[in-house]
Coordinates of N, CA and C in Angstrom, one line a residue:
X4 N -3.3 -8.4 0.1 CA -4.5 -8.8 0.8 C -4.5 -10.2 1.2
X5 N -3.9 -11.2 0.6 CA -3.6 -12.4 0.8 C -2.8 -12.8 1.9
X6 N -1.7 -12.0 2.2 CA -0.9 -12.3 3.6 C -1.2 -11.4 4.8
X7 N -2.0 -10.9 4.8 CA -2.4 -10.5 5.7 C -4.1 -10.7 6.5
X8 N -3.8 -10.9 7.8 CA -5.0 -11.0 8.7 C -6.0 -10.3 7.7
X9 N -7.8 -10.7 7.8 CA -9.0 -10.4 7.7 C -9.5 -8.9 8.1
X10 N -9.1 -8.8 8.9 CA -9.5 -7.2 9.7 C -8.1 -6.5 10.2
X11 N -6.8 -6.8 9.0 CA -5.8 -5.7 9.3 C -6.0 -4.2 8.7
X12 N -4.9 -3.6 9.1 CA -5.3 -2.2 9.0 C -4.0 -2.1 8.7
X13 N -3.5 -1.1 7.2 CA -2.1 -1.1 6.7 C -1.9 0.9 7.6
X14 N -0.5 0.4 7.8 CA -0.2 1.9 8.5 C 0.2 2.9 7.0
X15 N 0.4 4.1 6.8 CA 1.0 4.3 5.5 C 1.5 6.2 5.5
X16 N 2.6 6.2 5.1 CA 3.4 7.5 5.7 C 3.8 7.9 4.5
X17 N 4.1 9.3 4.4 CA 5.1 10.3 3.4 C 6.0 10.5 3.8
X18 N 6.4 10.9 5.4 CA 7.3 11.1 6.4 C 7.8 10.3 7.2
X19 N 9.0 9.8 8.1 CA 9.0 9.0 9.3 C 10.7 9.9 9.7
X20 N 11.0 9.1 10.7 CA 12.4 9.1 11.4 C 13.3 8.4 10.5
X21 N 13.1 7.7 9.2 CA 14.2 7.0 8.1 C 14.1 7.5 7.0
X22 N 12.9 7.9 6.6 CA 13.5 8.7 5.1 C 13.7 10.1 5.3
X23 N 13.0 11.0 6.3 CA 13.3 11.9 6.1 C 11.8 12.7 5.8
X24 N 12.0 14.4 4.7 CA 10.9 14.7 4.6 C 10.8 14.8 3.3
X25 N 9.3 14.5 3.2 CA 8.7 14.5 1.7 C 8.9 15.9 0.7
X26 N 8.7 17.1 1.3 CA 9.2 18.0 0.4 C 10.2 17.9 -0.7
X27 N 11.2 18.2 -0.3 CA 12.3 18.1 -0.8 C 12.2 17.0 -2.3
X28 N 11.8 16.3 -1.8 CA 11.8 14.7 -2.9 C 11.1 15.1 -3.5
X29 N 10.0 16.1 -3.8 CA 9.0 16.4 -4.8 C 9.8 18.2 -5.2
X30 N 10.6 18.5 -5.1 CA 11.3 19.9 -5.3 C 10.2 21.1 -4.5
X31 N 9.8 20.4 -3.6 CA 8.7 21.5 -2.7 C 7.4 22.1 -3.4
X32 N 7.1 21.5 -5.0 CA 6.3 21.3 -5.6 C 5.2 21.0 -4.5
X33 N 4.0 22.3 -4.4 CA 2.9 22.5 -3.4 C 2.0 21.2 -4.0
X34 N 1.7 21.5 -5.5 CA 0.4 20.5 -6.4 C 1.4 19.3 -5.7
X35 N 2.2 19.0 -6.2 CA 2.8 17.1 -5.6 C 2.6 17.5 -4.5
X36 N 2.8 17.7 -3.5 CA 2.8 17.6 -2.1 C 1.0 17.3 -1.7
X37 N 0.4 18.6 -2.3 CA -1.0 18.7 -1.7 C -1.4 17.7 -2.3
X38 N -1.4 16.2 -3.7 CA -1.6 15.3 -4.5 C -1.2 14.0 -3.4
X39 N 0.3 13.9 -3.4 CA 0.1 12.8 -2.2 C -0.4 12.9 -1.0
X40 N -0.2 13.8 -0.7 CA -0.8 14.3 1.0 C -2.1 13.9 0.8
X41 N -3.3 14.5 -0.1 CA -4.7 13.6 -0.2 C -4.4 12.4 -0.3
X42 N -3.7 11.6 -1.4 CA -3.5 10.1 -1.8 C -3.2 9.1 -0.9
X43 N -2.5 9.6 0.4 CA -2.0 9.1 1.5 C -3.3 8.6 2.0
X44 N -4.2 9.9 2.4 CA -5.7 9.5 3.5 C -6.7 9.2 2.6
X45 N -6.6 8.8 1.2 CA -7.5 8.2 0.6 C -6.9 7.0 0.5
X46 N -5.8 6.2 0.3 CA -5.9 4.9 0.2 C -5.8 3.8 1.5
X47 N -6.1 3.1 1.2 CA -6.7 1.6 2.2 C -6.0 2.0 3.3
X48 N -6.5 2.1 4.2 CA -5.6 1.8 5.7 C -5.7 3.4 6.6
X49 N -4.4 3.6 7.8 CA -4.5 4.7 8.3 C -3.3 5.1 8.0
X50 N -3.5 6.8 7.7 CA -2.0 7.8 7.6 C -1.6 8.2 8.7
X51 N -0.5 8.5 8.9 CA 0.1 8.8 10.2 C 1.2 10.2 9.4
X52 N 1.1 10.8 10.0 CA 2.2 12.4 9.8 C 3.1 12.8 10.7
X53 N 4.1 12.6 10.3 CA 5.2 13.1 10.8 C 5.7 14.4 11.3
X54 N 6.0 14.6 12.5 CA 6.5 16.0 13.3 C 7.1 17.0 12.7
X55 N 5.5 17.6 12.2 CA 5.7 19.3 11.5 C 5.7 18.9 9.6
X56 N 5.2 17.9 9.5 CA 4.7 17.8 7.8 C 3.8 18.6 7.4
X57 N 2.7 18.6 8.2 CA 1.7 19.9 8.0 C 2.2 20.7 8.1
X58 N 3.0 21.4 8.0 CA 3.9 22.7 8.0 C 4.9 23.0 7.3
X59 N 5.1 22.0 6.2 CA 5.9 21.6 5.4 C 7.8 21.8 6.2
X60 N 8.2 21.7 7.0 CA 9.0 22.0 7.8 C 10.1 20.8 7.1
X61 N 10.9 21.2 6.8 CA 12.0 20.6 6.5 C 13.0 20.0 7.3
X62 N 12.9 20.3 8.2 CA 14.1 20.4 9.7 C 13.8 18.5 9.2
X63 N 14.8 17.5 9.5 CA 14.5 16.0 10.4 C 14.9 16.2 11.7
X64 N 14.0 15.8 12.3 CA 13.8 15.9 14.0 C 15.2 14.6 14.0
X65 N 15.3 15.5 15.8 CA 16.2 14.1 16.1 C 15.3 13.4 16.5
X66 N 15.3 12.3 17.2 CA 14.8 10.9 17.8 C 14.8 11.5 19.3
X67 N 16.4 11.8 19.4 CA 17.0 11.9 20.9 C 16.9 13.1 21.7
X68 N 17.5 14.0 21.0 CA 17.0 15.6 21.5 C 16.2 16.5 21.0
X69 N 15.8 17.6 21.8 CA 15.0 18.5 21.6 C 14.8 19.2 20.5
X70 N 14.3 19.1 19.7 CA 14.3 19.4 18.5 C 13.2 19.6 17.9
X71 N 12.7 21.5 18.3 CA 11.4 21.7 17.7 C 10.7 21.9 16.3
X72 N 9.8 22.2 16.3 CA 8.8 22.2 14.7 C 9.0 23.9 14.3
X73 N 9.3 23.9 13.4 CA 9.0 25.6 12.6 C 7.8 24.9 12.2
X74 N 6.7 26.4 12.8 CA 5.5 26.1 13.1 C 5.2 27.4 11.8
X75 N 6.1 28.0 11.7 CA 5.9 29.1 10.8 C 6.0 28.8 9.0
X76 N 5.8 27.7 8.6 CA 5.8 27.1 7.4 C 5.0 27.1 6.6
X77 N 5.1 27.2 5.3 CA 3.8 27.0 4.4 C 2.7 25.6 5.2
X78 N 1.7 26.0 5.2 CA 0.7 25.3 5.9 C -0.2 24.6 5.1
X79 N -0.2 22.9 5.1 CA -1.0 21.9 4.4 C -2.2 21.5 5.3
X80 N -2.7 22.3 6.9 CA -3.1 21.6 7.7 C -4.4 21.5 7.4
X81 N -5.2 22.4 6.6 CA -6.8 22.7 6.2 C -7.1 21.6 5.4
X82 N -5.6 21.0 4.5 CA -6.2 19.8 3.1 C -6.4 18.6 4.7
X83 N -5.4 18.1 5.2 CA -5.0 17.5 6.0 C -6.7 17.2 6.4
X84 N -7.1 18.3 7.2 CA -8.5 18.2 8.2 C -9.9 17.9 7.2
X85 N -9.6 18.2 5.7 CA -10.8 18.1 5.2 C -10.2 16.6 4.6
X86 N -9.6 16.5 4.2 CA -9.6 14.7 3.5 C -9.7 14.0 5.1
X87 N -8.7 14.1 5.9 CA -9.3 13.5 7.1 C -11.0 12.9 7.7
X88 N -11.6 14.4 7.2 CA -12.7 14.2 7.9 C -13.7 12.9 6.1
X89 N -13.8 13.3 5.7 CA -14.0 12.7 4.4 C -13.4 11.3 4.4
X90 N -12.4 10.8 4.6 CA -12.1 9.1 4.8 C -12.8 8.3 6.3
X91 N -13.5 9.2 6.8 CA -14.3 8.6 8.1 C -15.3 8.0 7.8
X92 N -15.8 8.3 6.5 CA -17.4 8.2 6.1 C -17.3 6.1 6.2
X93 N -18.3 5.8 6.5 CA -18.6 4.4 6.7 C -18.1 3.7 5.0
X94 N -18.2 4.4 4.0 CA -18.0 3.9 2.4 C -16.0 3.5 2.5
X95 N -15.1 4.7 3.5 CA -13.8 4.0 3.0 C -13.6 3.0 4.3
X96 N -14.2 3.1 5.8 CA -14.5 1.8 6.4 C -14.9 0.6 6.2
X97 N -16.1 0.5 5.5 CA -16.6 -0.5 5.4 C -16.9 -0.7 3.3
X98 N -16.3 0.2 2.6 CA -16.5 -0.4 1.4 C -15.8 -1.1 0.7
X99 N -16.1 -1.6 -0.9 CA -14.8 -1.9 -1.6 C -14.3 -1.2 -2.0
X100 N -13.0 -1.7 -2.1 CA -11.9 -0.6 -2.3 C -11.5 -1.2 -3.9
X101 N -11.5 0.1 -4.7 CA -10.7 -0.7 -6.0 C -9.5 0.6 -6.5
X102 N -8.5 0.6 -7.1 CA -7.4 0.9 -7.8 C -7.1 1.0 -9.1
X103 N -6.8 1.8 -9.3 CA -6.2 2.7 -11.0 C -4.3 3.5 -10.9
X104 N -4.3 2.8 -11.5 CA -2.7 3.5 -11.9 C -2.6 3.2 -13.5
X105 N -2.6 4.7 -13.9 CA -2.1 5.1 -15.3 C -1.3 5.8 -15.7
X106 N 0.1 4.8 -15.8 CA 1.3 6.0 -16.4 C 2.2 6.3 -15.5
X107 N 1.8 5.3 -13.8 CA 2.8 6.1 -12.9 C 2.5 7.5 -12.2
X108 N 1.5 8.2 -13.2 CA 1.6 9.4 -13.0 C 0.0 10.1 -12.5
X109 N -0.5 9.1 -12.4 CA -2.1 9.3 -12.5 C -2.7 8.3 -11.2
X110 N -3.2 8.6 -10.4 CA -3.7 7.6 -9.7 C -5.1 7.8 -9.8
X111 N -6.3 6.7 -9.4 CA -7.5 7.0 -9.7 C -7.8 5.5 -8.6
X112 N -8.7 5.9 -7.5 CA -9.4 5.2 -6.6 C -10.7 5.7 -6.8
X113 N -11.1 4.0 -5.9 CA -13.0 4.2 -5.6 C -13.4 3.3 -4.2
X114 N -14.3 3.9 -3.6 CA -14.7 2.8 -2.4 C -15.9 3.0 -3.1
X115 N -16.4 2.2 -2.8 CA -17.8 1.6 -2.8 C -18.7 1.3 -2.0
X116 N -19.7 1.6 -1.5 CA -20.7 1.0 -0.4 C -22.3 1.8 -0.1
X117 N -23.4 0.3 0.1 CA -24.3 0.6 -0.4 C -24.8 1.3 -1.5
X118 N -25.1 2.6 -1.9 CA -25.5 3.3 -2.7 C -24.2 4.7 -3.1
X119 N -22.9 4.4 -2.4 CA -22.4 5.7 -2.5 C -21.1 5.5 -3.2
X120 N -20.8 6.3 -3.9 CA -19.4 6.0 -4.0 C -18.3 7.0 -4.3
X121 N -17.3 6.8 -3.9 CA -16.2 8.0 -3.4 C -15.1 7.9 -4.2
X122 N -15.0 8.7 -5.3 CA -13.8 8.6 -7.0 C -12.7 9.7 -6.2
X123 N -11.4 8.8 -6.2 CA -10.6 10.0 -5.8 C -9.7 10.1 -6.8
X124 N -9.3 10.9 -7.8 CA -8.5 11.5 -8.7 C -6.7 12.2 -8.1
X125 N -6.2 11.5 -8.3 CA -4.5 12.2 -7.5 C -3.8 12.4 -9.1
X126 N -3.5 13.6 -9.3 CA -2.6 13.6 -10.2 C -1.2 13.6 -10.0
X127 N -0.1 13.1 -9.3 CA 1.1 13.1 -8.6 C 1.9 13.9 -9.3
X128 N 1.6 13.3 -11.1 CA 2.9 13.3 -12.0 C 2.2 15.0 -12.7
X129 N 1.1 15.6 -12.8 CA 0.6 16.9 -13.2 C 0.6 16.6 -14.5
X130 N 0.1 16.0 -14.8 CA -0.1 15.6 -16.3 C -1.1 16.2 -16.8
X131 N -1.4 16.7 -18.2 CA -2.1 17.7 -18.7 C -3.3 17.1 -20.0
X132 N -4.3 17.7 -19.7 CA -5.4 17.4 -20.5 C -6.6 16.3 -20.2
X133 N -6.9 16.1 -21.3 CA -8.4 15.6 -21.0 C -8.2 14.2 -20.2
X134 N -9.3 13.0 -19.7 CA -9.3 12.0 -18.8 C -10.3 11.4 -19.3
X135 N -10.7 10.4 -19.2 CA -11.9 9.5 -19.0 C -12.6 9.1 -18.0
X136 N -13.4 9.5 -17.1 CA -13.7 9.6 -15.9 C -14.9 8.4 -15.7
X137 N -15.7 8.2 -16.6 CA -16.3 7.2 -16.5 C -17.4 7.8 -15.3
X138 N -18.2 8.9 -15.4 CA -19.2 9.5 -15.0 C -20.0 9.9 -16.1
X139 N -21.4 9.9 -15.6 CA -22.7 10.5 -16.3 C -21.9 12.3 -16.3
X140 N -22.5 13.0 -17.4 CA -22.3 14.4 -17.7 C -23.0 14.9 -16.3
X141 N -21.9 16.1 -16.4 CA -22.8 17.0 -15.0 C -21.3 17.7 -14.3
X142 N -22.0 18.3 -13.4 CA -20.9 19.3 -12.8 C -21.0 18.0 -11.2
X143 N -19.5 17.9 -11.1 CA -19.6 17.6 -9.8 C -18.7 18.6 -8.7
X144 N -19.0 18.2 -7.2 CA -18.5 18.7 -6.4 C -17.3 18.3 -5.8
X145 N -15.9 18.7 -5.9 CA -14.6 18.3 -5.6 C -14.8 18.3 -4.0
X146 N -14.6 17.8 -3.4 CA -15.0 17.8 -1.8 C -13.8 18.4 -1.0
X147 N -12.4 18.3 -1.8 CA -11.1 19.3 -1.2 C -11.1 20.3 -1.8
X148 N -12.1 20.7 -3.0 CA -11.8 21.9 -3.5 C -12.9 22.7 -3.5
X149 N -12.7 23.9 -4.7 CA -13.9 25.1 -4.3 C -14.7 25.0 -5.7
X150 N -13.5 24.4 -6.9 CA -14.2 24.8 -8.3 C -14.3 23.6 -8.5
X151 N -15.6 23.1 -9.7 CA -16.5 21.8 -9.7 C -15.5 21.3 -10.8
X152 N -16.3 19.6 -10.9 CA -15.6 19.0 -11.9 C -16.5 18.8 -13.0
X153 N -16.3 19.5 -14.3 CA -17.2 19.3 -15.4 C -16.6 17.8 -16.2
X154 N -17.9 17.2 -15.8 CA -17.9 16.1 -17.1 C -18.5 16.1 -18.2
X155 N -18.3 16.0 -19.5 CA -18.6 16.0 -20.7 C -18.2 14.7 -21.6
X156 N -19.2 13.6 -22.1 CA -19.1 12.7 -22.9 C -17.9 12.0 -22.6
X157 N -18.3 11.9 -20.9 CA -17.1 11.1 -19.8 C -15.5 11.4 -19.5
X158 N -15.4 12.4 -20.1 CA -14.5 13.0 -20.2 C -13.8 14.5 -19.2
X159 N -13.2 14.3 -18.8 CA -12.9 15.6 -17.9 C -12.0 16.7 -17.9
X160 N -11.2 17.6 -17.7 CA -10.2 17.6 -17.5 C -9.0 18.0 -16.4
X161 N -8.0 17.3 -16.4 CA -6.8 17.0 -15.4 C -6.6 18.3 -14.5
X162 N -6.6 18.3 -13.1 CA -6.2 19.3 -12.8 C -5.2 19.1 -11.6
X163 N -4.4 19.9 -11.3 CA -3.1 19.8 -10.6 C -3.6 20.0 -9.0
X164 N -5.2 20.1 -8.8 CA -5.4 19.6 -7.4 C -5.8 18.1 -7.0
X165 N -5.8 17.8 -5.9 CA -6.4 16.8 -5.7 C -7.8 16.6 -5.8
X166 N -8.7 15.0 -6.2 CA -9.9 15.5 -6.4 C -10.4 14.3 -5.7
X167 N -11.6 14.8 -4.6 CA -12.1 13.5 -4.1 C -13.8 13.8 -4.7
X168 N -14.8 13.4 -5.5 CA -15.9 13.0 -5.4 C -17.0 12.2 -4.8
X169 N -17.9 12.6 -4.3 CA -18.8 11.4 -3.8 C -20.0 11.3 -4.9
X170 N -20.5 10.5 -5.0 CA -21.8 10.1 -5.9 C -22.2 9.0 -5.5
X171 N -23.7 9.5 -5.3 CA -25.0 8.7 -4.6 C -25.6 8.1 -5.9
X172 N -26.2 7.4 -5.6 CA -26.8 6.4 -6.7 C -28.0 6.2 -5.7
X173 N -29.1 6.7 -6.8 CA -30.4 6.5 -6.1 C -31.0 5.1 -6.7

């Protein structure tokens, strides 16, 4: 935050034309994949996706020649469009941003702004069992997923999707 301009914007990839593709590095493991894939468009800055990631396509494109997408791939593009549309909200524009890493294996973000705030949960490493979530009891709504997140005596437990929550503070 220090060496950089006031109103920069960090670019931030899984994929490019130098390393290659992210599958592979995670053993095609869908939970790791669908884990960073959210973590990517939740943290500070803009994601950029590399030609046929959403499709988990293995192929490395050339640079130089023609070199199409297997379009016919297991398909990430639904997480892709819903964390997408969910990091637009004015809270990861314009809020604070703060960070959690526990264990390497656990990541845990928050923006902040005016009354709302946006907890995103990435389990990378699939680590098992209970959490500390530091929420009031209650069922919340995972905004990438279908089944809720029960808290109990702040406590949760870990699941091998990704989890983004919002919570209003009245």
């Amino acid at each position: 935050e220090e060496v950089y301009p006031e109103n920069y914007v960090k670019l931030r990839n899984l994929e490019n034309h130098d390393f290659g593709r992210f599958a592979p590095m995670v053993n095609n493991n869908i939970d790791k994949i669908n884990n960073w894939t959210a973590l990517s468009f939740f943290l500070k800055g803009c994601t950029m996706m590399y030609s046929g990631q959403e499709k988990l396509d293995n192929n490395r494109p050339s640079l130089f020649d023609k070199d199409l997408v297997n379009w016919n791939g297991f398909d990430i593009s639904s997480l892709v469009l819903r964390v997408s549309k969910i990091v637009k909200s004015d809270a990861f524009i314009y809020g604070v941003y703060n960070i959690k890493i526990i264990d390497k294996d656990l990541y845990v973000g928050e923006y902040l702004h005016n009354n709302e705030k946006y907890l995103g949960i990435f389990n990378i490493g699939l680590e098992k069992g209970d959490f500390d979530i530091c929420l009031p009891d209650g069922k919340y709504q995972n905004l990438l997923g279908i089944d809720p997140i029960i808290v109990k005596n702040n406590m949760m437990v870990l699941s091998n999707k990704p989890i983004i929550i919002k919570v209003v503070n009245e």
